[in-house]
Short mmCIF file of C-alpha atoms in Angstrom, two decimals:
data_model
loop_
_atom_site.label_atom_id
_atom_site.label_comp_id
_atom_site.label_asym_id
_atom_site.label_seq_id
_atom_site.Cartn_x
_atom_site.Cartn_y
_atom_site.Cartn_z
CA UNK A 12 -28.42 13.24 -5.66
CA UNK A 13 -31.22 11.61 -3.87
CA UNK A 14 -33.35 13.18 -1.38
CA UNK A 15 -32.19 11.71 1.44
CA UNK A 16 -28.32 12.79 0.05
CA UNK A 17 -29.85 16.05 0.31
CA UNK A 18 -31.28 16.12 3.94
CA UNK A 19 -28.31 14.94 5.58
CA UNK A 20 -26.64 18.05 5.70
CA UNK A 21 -29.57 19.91 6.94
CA UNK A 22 -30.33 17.27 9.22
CA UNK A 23 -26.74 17.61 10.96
CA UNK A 24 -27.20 21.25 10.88
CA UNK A 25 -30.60 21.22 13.20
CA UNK A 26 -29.14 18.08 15.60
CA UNK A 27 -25.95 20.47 15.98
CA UNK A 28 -29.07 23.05 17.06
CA UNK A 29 -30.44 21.12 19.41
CA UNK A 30 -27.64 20.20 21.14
CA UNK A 31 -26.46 23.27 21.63
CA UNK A 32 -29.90 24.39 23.60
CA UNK A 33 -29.98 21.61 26.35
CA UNK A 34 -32.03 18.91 24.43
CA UNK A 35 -30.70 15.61 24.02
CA UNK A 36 -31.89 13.74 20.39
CA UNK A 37 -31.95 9.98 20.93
CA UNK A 38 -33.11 8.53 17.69
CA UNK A 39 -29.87 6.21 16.28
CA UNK A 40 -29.96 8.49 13.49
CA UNK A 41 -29.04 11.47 15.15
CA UNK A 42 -26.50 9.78 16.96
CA UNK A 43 -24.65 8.82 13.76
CA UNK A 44 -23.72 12.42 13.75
CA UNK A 45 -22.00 12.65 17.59
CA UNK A 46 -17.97 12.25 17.79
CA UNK A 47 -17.09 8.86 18.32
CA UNK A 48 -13.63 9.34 17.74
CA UNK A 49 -11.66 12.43 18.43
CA UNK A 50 -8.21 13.41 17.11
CA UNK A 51 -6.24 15.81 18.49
CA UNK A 52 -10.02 17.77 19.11
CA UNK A 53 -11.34 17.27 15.76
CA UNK A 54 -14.12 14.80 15.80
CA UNK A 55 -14.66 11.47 13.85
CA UNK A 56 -18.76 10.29 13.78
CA UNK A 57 -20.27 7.40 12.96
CA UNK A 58 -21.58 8.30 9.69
CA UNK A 59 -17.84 9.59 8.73
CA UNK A 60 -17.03 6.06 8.86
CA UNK A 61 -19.78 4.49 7.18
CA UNK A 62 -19.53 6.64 4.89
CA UNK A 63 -15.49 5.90 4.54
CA UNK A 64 -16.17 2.75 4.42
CA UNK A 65 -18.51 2.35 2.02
CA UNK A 66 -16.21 4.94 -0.53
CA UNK A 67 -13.01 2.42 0.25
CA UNK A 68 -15.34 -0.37 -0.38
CA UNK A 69 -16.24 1.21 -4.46
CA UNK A 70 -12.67 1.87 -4.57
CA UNK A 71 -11.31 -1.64 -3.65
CA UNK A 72 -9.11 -0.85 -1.35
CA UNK A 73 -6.74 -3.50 0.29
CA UNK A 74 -8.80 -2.78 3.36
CA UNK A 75 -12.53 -2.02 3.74
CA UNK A 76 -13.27 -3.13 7.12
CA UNK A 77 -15.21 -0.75 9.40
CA UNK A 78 -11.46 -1.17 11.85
CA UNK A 79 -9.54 0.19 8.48
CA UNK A 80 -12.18 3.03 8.01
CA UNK A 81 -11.77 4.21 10.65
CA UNK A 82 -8.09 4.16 11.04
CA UNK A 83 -7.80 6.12 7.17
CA UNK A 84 -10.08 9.01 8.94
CA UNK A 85 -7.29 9.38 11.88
CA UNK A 86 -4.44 9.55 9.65
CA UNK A 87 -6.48 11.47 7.91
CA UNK A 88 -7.58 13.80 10.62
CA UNK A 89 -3.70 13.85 11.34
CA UNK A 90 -2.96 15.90 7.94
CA UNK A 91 -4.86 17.97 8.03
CA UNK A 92 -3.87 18.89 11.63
CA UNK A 93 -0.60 18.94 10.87
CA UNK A 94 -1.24 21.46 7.48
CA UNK A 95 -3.20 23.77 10.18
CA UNK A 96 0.37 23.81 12.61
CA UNK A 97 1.80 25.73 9.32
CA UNK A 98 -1.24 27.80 8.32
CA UNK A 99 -1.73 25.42 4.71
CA UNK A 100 -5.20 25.66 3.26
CA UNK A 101 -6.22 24.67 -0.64
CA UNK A 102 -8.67 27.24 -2.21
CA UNK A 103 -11.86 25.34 -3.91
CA UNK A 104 -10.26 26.04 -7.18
CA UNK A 105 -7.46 23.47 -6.32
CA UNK A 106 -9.66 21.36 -4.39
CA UNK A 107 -11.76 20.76 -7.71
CA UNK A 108 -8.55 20.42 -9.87
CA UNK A 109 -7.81 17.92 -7.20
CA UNK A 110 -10.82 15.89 -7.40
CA UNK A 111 -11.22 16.04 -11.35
CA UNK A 112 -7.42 14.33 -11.65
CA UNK A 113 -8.32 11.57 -8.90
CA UNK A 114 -10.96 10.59 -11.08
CA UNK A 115 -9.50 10.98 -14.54
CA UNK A 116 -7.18 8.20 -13.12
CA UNK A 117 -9.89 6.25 -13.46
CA UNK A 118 -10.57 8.33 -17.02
CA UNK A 119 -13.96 9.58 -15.88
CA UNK A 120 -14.86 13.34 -15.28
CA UNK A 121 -15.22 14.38 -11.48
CA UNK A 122 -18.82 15.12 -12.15
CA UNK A 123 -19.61 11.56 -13.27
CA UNK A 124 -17.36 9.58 -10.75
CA UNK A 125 -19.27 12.06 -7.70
CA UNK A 126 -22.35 10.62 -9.38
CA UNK A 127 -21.61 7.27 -9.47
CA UNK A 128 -20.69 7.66 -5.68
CA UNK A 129 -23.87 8.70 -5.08
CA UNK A 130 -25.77 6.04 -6.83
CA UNK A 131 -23.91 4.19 -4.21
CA UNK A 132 -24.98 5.64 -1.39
CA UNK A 133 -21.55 7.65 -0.76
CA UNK A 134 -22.55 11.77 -0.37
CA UNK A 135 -19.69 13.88 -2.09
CA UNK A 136 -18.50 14.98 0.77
CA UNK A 137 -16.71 11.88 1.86
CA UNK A 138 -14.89 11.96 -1.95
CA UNK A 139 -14.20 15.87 -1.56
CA UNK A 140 -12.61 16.05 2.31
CA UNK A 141 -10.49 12.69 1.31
CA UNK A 142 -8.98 14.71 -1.52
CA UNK A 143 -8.66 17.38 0.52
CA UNK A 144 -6.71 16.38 3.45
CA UNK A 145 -4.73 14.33 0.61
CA UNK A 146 -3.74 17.75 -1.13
CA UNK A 147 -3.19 19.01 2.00
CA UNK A 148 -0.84 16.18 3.14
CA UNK A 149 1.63 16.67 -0.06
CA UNK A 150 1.86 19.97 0.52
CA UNK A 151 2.78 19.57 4.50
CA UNK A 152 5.28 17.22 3.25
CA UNK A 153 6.78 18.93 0.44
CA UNK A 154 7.16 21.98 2.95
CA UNK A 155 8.87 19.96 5.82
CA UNK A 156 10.83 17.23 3.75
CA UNK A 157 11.56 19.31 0.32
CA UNK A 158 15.09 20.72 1.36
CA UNK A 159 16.29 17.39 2.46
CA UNK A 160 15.39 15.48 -0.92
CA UNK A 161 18.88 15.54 -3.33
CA UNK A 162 18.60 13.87 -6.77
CA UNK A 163 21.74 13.66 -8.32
CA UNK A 164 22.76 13.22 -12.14
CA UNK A 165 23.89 10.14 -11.29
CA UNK A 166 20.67 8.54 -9.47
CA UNK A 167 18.63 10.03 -12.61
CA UNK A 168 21.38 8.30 -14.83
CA UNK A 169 20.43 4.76 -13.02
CA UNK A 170 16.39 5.30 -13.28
CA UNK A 171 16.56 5.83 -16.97
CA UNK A 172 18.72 3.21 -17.65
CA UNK A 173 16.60 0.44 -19.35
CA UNK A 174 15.53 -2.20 -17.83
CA UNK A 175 17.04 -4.59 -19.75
CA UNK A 176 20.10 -2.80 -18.99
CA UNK A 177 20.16 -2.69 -15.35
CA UNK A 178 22.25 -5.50 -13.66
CA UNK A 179 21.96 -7.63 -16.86
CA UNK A 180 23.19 -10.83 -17.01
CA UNK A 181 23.92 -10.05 -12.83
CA UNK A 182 22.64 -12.78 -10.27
CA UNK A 183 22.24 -11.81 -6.29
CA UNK A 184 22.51 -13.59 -3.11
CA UNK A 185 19.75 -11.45 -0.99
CA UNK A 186 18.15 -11.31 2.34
CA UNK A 187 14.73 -10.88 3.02
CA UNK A 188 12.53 -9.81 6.37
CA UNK A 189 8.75 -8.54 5.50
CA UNK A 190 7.04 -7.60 8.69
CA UNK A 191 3.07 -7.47 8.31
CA UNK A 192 1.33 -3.76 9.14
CA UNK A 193 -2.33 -4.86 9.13
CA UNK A 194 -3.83 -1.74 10.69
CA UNK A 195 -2.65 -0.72 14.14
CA UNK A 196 0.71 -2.33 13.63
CA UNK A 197 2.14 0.06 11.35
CA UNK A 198 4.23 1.70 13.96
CA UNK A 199 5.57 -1.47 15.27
CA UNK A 200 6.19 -3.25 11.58
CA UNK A 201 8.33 0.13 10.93
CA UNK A 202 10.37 0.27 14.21
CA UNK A 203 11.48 -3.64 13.14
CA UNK A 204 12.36 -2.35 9.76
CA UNK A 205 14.40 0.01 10.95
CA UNK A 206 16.90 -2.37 13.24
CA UNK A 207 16.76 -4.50 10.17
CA UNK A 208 17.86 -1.89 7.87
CA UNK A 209 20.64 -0.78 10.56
CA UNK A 210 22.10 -4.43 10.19
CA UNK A 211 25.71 -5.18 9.31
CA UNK A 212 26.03 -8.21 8.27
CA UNK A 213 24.33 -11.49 7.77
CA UNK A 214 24.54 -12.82 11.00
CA UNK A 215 22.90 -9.46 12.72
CA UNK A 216 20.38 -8.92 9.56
CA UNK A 217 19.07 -13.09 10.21
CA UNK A 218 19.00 -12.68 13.92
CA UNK A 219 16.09 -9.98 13.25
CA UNK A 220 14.59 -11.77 10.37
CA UNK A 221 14.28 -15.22 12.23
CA UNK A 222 12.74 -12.74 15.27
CA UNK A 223 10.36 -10.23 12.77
CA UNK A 224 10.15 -11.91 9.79
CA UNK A 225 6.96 -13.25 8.02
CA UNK A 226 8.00 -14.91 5.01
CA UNK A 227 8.84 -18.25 4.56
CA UNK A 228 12.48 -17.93 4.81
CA UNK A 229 13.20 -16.56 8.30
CA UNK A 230 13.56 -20.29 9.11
CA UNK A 231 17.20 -19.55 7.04
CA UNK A 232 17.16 -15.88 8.64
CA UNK A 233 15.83 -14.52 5.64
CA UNK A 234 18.51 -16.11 3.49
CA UNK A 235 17.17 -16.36 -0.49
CA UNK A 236 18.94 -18.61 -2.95
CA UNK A 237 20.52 -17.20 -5.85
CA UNK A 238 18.58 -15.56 -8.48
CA UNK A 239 18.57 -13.54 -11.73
CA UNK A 240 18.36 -9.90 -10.40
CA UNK A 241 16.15 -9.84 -13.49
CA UNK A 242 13.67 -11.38 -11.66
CA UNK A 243 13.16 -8.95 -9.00
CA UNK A 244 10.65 -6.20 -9.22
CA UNK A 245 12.67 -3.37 -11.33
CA UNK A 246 12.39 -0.83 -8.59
CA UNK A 247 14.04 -2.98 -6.12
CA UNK A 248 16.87 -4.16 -8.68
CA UNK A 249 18.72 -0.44 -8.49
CA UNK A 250 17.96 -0.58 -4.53
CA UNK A 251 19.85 -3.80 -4.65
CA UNK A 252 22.92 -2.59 -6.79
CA UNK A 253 23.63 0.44 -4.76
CA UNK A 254 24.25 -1.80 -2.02
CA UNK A 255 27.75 -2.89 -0.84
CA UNK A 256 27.45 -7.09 0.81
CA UNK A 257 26.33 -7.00 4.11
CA UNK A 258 24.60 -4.11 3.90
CA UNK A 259 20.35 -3.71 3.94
CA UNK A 260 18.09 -1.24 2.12
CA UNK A 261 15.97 1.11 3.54
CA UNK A 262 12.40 0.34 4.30
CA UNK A 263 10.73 -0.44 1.60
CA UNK A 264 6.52 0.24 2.15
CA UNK A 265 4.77 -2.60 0.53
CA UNK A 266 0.80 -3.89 0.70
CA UNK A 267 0.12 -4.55 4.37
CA UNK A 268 3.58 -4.90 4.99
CA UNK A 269 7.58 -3.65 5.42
CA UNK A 270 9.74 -4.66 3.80
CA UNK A 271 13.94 -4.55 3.74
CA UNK A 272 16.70 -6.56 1.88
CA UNK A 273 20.01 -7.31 2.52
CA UNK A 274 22.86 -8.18 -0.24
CA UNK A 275 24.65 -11.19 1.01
CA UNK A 276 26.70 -11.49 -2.41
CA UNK A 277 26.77 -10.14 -6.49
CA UNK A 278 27.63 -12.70 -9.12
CA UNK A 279 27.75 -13.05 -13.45
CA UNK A 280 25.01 -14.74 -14.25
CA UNK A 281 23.12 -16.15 -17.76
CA UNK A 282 22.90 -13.96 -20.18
CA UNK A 283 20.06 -11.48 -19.27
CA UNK A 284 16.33 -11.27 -20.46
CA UNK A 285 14.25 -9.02 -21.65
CA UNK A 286 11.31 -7.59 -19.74
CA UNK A 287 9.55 -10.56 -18.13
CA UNK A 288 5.86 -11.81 -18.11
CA UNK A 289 4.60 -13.85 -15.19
CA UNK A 290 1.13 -15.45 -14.89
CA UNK A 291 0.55 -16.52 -11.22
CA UNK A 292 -2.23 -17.73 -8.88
CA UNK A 293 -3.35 -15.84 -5.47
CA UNK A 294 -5.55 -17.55 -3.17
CA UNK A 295 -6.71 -15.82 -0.14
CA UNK A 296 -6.40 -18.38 3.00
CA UNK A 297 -8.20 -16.44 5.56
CA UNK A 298 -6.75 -14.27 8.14
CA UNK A 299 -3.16 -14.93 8.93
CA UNK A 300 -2.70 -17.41 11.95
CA UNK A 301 -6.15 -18.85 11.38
CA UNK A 302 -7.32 -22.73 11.59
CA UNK A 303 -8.42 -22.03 7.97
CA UNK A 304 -5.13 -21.07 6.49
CA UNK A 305 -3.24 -23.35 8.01
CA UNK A 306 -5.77 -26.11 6.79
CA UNK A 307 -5.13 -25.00 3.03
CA UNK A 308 -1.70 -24.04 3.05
CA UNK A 309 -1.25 -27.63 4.30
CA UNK A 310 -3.76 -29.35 1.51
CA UNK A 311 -1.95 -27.31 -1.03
CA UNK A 312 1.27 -28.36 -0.39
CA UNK A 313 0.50 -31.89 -0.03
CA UNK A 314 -1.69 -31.88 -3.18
CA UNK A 315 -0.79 -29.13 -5.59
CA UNK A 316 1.97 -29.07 -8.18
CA UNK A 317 0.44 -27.07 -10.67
CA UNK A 318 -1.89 -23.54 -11.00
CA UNK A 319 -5.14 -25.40 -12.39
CA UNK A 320 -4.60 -27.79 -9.21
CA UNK A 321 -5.91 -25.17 -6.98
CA UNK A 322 -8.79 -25.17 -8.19
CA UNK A 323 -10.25 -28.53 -6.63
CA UNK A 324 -8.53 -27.16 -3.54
CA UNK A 325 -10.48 -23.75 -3.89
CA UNK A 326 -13.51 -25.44 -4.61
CA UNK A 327 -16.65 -24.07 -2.39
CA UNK A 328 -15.11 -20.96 -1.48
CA UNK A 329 -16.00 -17.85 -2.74
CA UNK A 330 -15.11 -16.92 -6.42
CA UNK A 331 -13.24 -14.22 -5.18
CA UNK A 332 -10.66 -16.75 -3.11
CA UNK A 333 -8.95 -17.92 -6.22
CA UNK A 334 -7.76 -15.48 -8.70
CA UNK A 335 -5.84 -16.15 -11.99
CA UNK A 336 -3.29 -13.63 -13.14
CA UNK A 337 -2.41 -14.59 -16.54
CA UNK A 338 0.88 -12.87 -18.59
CA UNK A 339 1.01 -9.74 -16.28
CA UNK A 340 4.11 -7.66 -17.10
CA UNK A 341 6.63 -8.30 -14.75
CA UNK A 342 5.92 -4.08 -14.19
CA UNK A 343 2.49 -4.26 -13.17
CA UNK A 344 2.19 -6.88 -10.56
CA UNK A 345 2.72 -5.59 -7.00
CA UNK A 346 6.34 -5.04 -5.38
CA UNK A 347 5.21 -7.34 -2.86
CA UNK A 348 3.97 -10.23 -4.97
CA UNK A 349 6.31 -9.60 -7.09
CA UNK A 350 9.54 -9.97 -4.73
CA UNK A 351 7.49 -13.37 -3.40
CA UNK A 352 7.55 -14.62 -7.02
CA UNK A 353 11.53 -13.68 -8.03
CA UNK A 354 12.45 -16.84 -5.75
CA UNK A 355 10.06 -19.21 -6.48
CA UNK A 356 9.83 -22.07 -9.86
CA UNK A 357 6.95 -22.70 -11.39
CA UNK A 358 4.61 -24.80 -9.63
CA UNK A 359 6.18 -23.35 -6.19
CA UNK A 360 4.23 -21.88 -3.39
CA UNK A 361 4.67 -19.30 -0.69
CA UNK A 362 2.02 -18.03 1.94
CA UNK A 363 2.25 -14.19 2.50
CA UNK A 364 0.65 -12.04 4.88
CA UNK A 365 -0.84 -8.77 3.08
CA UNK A 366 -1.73 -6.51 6.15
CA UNK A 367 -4.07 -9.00 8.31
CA UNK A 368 -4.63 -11.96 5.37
CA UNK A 369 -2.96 -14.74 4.43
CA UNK A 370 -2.52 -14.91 0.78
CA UNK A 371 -0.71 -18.40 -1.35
CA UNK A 372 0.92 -17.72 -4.49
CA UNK A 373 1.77 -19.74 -7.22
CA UNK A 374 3.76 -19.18 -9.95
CA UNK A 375 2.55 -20.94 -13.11
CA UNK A 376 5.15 -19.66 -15.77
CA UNK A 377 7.56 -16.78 -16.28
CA UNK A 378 8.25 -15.90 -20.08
CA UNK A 379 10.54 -13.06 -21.59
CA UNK A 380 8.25 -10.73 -23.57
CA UNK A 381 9.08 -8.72 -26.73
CA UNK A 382 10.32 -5.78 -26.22
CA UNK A 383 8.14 -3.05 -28.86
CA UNK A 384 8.71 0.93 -28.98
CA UNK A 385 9.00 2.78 -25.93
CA UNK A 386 9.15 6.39 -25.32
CA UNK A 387 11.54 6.98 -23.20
CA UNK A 388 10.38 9.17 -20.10
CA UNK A 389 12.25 12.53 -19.71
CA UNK A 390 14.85 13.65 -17.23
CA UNK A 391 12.56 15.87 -15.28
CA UNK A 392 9.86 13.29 -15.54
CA UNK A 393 12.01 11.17 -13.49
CA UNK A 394 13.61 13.58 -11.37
CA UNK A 395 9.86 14.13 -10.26
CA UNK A 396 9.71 10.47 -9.53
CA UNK A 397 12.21 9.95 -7.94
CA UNK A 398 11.79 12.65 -5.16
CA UNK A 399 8.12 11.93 -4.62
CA UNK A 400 9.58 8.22 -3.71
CA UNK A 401 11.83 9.75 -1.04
CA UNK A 402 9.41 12.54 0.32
CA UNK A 403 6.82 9.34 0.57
CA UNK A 404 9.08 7.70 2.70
CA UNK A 405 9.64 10.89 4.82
CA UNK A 406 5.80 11.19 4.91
CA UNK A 407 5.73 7.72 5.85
CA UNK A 408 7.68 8.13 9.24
CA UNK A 409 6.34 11.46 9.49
CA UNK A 410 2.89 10.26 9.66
CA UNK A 411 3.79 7.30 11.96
CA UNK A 412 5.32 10.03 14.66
CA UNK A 413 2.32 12.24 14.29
CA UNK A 414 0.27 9.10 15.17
CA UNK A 415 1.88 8.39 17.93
CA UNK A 416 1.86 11.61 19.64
CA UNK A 417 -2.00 12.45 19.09
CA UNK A 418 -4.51 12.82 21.55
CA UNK A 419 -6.51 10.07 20.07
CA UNK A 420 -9.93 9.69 22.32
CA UNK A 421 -12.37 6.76 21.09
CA UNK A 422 -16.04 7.44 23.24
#
């Protein structure tokens, strides 16, 4: 810990002092330490979100503006106001437990990860009050939402099916509306998903897209060409059979964005592969909207036909623009990305918007992998996933409403 690490506290501690006897500190240090945002009456300072910041930042968070800090300290701020309404605290036993399995995700011990934060200029206490209002969160949620979550035999019958199994040799004709929810627009991007998910039929479902709709095809209302349901993200393949046509799915949270599908038809297809491998291309335009992105998306569709043809486009922009995924199991890539690339060929493109950003992706090939020895996860294993998928959509909406009724005061 370095020595200023260790002052701050005491330094807060004798500002706190002064203030409370009449004098009025003016250095911009000490201000760092006055409310700048308050939520429902507990405060938000400047060095909170600096400090946030800087933590999402070593993390590599989707977003790690100062805007996005501060937003992630509201929300929360909001849990842990909402664990107080029902008398929930975690003891510093749990806490620590807490801590020490966020960072064996990463397969470090808490005590080095806290000291790797540190060497970063991020004081522990940023790491220990975001697990903390975390912990406190699934506990508010298991409380409120638990009795409504019902996992049948039969839905824990579907999830262990193999993949390879589920819809094989099936083709879809889908629907598609993904609404951005860049920070700030969450509320709104789930209020659209909602109509879109109350939809019957296509004609309703593409009147919404063509209105809400970011992706490339709400020029058709949404309306995908046939596909191999094998090439859809294997979460969203069982969403997709449990539908009857003309009916949509249920929100589905993605990066930045909402998303919701619609069957439009079910159809034999080829015979099915096995678990896919996809090696694609992302290339970060700028933010959505901008001069910038249009510019490329334009240059790339008049000049690119293939991955390694993005990089002349690329070239002069960051390293960081242009990023090659090669052979990712279909399993690993991101729901979102990974719904983007079920519809597209090799050598296609599509521009996405991941929360404010526009994003290209290209898909350079798609190959079946061989399938080795799996273990098989148990029944209770994914009973346990599948209701901390529906309480995180409760928690979702639940969060959303506790949003917007806060007394939310920026100074």
């Amino acid at each position: 810990m370095t020595k200023m690490t260790r002052l701050l506290p005491l330094l807060a501690l004798a500002l706190m002092t002064l203030v409370s006897i009449g004098l009025r500190p003016v250095t911009a240090q000490s201000r760092s330490f006055a409310p700048v945002v308050t939520v429902n009456g507990m405060g938000i300072t400047a060095y909170d979100i600096d400090q946030r910041q800087r933590f999402m930042q070593l993390l590599d968070a989707s977003g790690t503006s100062r805007k996005d800090a501060e937003e992630a300290l509201i929300q929360d701020r909001l849990r842990i106001w909402a664990a107080k309404q029902i008398d929930l605290t975690i003891d510093d036993a749990a806490l620590q437990r807490g801590m020490a399995e966020f960072a064996g995700r990463a397969n470090i011990s808490a005590e080095k990860f806290v000291a790797t934060l540190q060497q970063n200029g991020v004081d522990p206490a940023t790491f220990r009050e975001f697990v903390r209002a975390g912990m406190l969160w699934r506990e508010v949620v298991r409380a409120r939402f638990g009795p409504q979550v019902n996992i049948t035999k039969s839905d824990i019958d579907r999830a262990m099916m193999p993949e390879s199994q589920v819809g094989k040799g099936v083709r879809v004709l889908i629907s598609e509306a993904i609404m951005p929810a860049p920070p700030g627009r969450e509320d709104a991007a789930m209020s659209e998903a909602r109509q879109l998910s109350a939809a019957r039929g296509q004609a309703a479902f593409g009147a919404l897209a063509s209105q809400y709709s970011a992706s490339q095809s709400r020029a058709q209302g949404g309306r995908v060409d046939w596909m191999p349901l094998s090439n859809l993200p294997a979460p969203l393949r069982a969403k997709i059979l449990a539908l009857k046509p003309g009916t949509a799915t249920a929100p589905i949270q993605l990066q930045g964005a909402v998303a919701v599908f619609m069957l439009r038809a079910i159809g034999d297809g080829a015979p099915d592969r096995g678990p896919l491998s996809l090696s694609y291309m992302t290339f970060n335009l700028g933010p959505a909207g901008s001069e910038q992105a249009q510019r490329l998306a334009s240059k790339v569709a008049a000049n690119a036909r293939r991955c390694d043809e993005l990089y002349t486009i690329a070239k002069g922009m960051p390293a960081s623009a242009l990023v090659a995924h090669d052979n990712v199991a279909q399993s690993q890539i991101p729901t979102d990305i990974g719904v983007t690339l079920a519809h597209l060929d090799i050598g296609e493109t599509e521009v996405m918007q991941r929360g404010g950003a526009a994003q290209l992706v290209m898909l350079c090939d798609r190959t079946e992998t061989p399938q080795g020895d799996a273990t098989a996860p148990s029944r209770d294993a994914v009973r346990s996933q599948l209701e901390n998928s529906a309480l995180s959509s409760y928690a979702q909406g639940y969060l959303a409403d506790l949003e917007a009724d806060a007394i939310i005061v920026r100074k």
